[in-house]
Every structure is written in structure tokens, then in C-alpha cells.
Coordinates of C-alpha atoms in Angstrom, one line a residue:
Q1 CA -38.8 126.8 141.3
V2 CA -37.4 128.4 144.4
Q3 CA -39.9 128.8 147.2
L4 CA -39.2 130.5 150.5
V5 CA -42.0 130.7 153.1
E6 CA -41.4 132.7 156.3
S7 CA -43.3 132.3 159.5
G8 CA -43.1 133.2 163.2
G9 CA -43.7 136.9 163.1
G10 CA -46.1 138.7 165.4
L11 CA -46.6 141.4 168.0
V12 CA -44.1 141.6 170.9
Q13 CA -43.3 144.1 173.6
P14 CA -39.9 145.8 173.7
G15 CA -37.4 143.5 175.3
G16 CA -39.3 140.5 174.1
S17 CA -38.2 137.6 171.8
L18 CA -39.3 136.0 168.6
T19 CA -38.0 133.2 166.4
L20 CA -38.6 133.3 162.7
S21 CA -38.5 130.4 160.4
C22 CA -37.9 130.1 156.6
A23 CA -38.9 126.9 154.9
A24 CA -37.2 126.4 151.6
S25 CA -38.0 124.2 148.6
G26 CA -37.2 124.0 144.9
F27 CA -33.5 124.0 145.2
I28 CA -30.7 122.1 147.1
F29 CA -30.9 124.1 150.3
S30 CA -27.7 122.7 151.8
S31 CA -25.7 124.1 148.9
Y32 CA -26.5 127.8 149.3
A33 CA -25.9 130.6 151.7
M34 CA -29.1 132.2 153.0
A35 CA -30.0 135.5 154.5
W36 CA -32.6 137.4 156.5
Y37 CA -33.6 140.9 155.4
R38 CA -36.1 143.4 156.9
Q39 CA -37.9 146.4 155.6
A40 CA -39.4 148.9 158.0
P41 CA -42.2 151.3 156.9
G42 CA -40.8 154.0 154.7
K43 CA -37.3 152.5 154.7
E44 CA -35.3 150.5 152.3
R45 CA -34.8 146.8 152.7
E46 CA -31.7 146.0 154.8
L47 CA -29.6 142.9 155.3
V48 CA -30.0 141.6 158.9
A49 CA -28.0 138.4 158.9
S50 CA -26.5 135.8 156.6
I51 CA -25.2 132.3 157.0
S52 CA -23.1 130.1 154.8
S53 CA -24.4 126.8 153.5
D54 CA -22.5 124.8 156.2
S55 CA -23.3 127.2 159.0
L56 CA -19.7 127.9 159.7
Y57 CA -19.9 131.5 158.7
S58 CA -22.5 134.1 159.7
N59 CA -22.6 137.9 159.5
Y60 CA -24.9 140.4 161.2
A61 CA -25.9 144.0 160.8
G62 CA -24.3 146.1 163.5
S63 CA -27.8 147.0 164.9
V64 CA -28.6 143.4 165.7
E65 CA -25.2 142.0 166.6
G66 CA -25.4 140.2 170.0
R67 CA -29.2 140.1 170.0
F68 CA -30.1 138.1 166.9
T69 CA -28.9 134.6 166.0
I70 CA -29.2 133.1 162.5
S71 CA -29.1 129.3 162.1
R72 CA -30.2 126.6 159.7
D73 CA -31.1 123.0 159.6
N74 CA -30.1 121.6 156.3
A75 CA -31.9 118.3 157.0
K76 CA -35.2 120.2 157.3
S77 CA -34.4 122.8 154.6
T78 CA -35.2 125.5 157.1
M79 CA -33.5 128.6 158.3
Y80 CA -34.2 130.4 161.6
L81 CA -33.7 133.9 163.1
E82 CA -33.8 134.0 166.9
M83 CA -34.4 137.6 168.0
K84 CA -33.9 138.7 171.6
S85 CA -34.1 142.0 173.3
L86 CA -36.3 143.4 170.6
Q87 CA -36.4 147.1 170.1
L88 CA -38.9 149.4 168.5
E89 CA -36.4 149.8 165.6
D90 CA -36.6 146.1 164.9
R91 CA -40.2 146.3 163.5
G92 CA -40.8 145.5 159.9
V93 CA -41.4 142.8 157.4
Y94 CA -38.7 140.1 157.6
S95 CA -37.9 138.1 154.5
C96 CA -35.5 135.3 153.7
A97 CA -33.5 135.1 150.6
K98 CA -31.3 132.6 148.8
G99 CA -27.6 133.2 148.1
A100 CA -25.8 132.8 144.8
S101 CA -23.3 130.4 146.2
A102 CA -22.4 128.4 149.3
F103 CA -20.8 131.4 151.0
S104 CA -22.3 134.6 149.7
G105 CA -24.8 136.6 147.7
P106 CA -26.1 138.3 145.9
F107 CA -29.3 137.2 147.6
G108 CA -32.6 136.9 145.9
S109 CA -35.7 134.8 145.4
W110 CA -37.5 136.5 148.3
G111 CA -40.2 135.0 150.3
Q112 CA -43.4 136.9 151.0
G113 CA -42.2 138.0 154.4
T114 CA -43.5 137.8 157.9
Q115 CA -44.5 140.9 159.9
V116 CA -42.7 141.7 163.2
T117 CA -44.3 144.4 165.3
V118 CA -42.6 145.7 168.4
S119 CA -44.9 147.9 170.5
S120 CA -45.7 148.5 174.1

């Protein structure tokens, strides 16, 4: 079955950087779009970024555009989220999700998530 395991979260000061990883198994990773979501305390889960199966297309939430970069390594069945210039508003549990096709969602089969804390 689909398994997604996130890692790389932690505590970082405002302005700092983190890179998250999502290790996938149980499906043909290279055939599906993938996405990162986050959920802050008391808020609904929101889509942060998505990437097509071949890495040619990516989309970002407006709040992270220019600061976050989504990427993937199909040979390693792993997706990444490089986060720079982190702000307090970026805190939350970040989860990866599998798309329904090579280019889009709906996204599901969530991982357990990794906590990102931005604090001075």
C-alpha cells in the first residue's frame, strides 16, 4: 500500500531555512504528481506546493512563492521541499501527498507529517 514518510522538520528562527523530505513506497512514484500540505494550529490544512511526475510543472501557494522550492528525485522515490526565509506563519505540520495522475490531484494518502516550528 501507499506509504509516505516525511522528515526534516524542526525548530528554526525567522529567516532561517529547512529542507523537508518525503520518502515514498508502495506505488510507482515516477507516475504521479505529488504535493506538500501544511496545517497550522487551529487552521485547516492548506496546499503549499505541488509538482508533476516529470518535474516540469510546479505550483505554489502565494504565501510561499519565491521562498519555497519543491523538487523530486524519481530514482530515489523521494520528494523535497526547500524552505528559505521562514516566517512565523510558516509553522505547522507539513505532510506530503500523492496525486491522482501524473499532473494533478486530488491529493491523498497522507504521510504522518513533520513538525516545523518557527520561533525566535
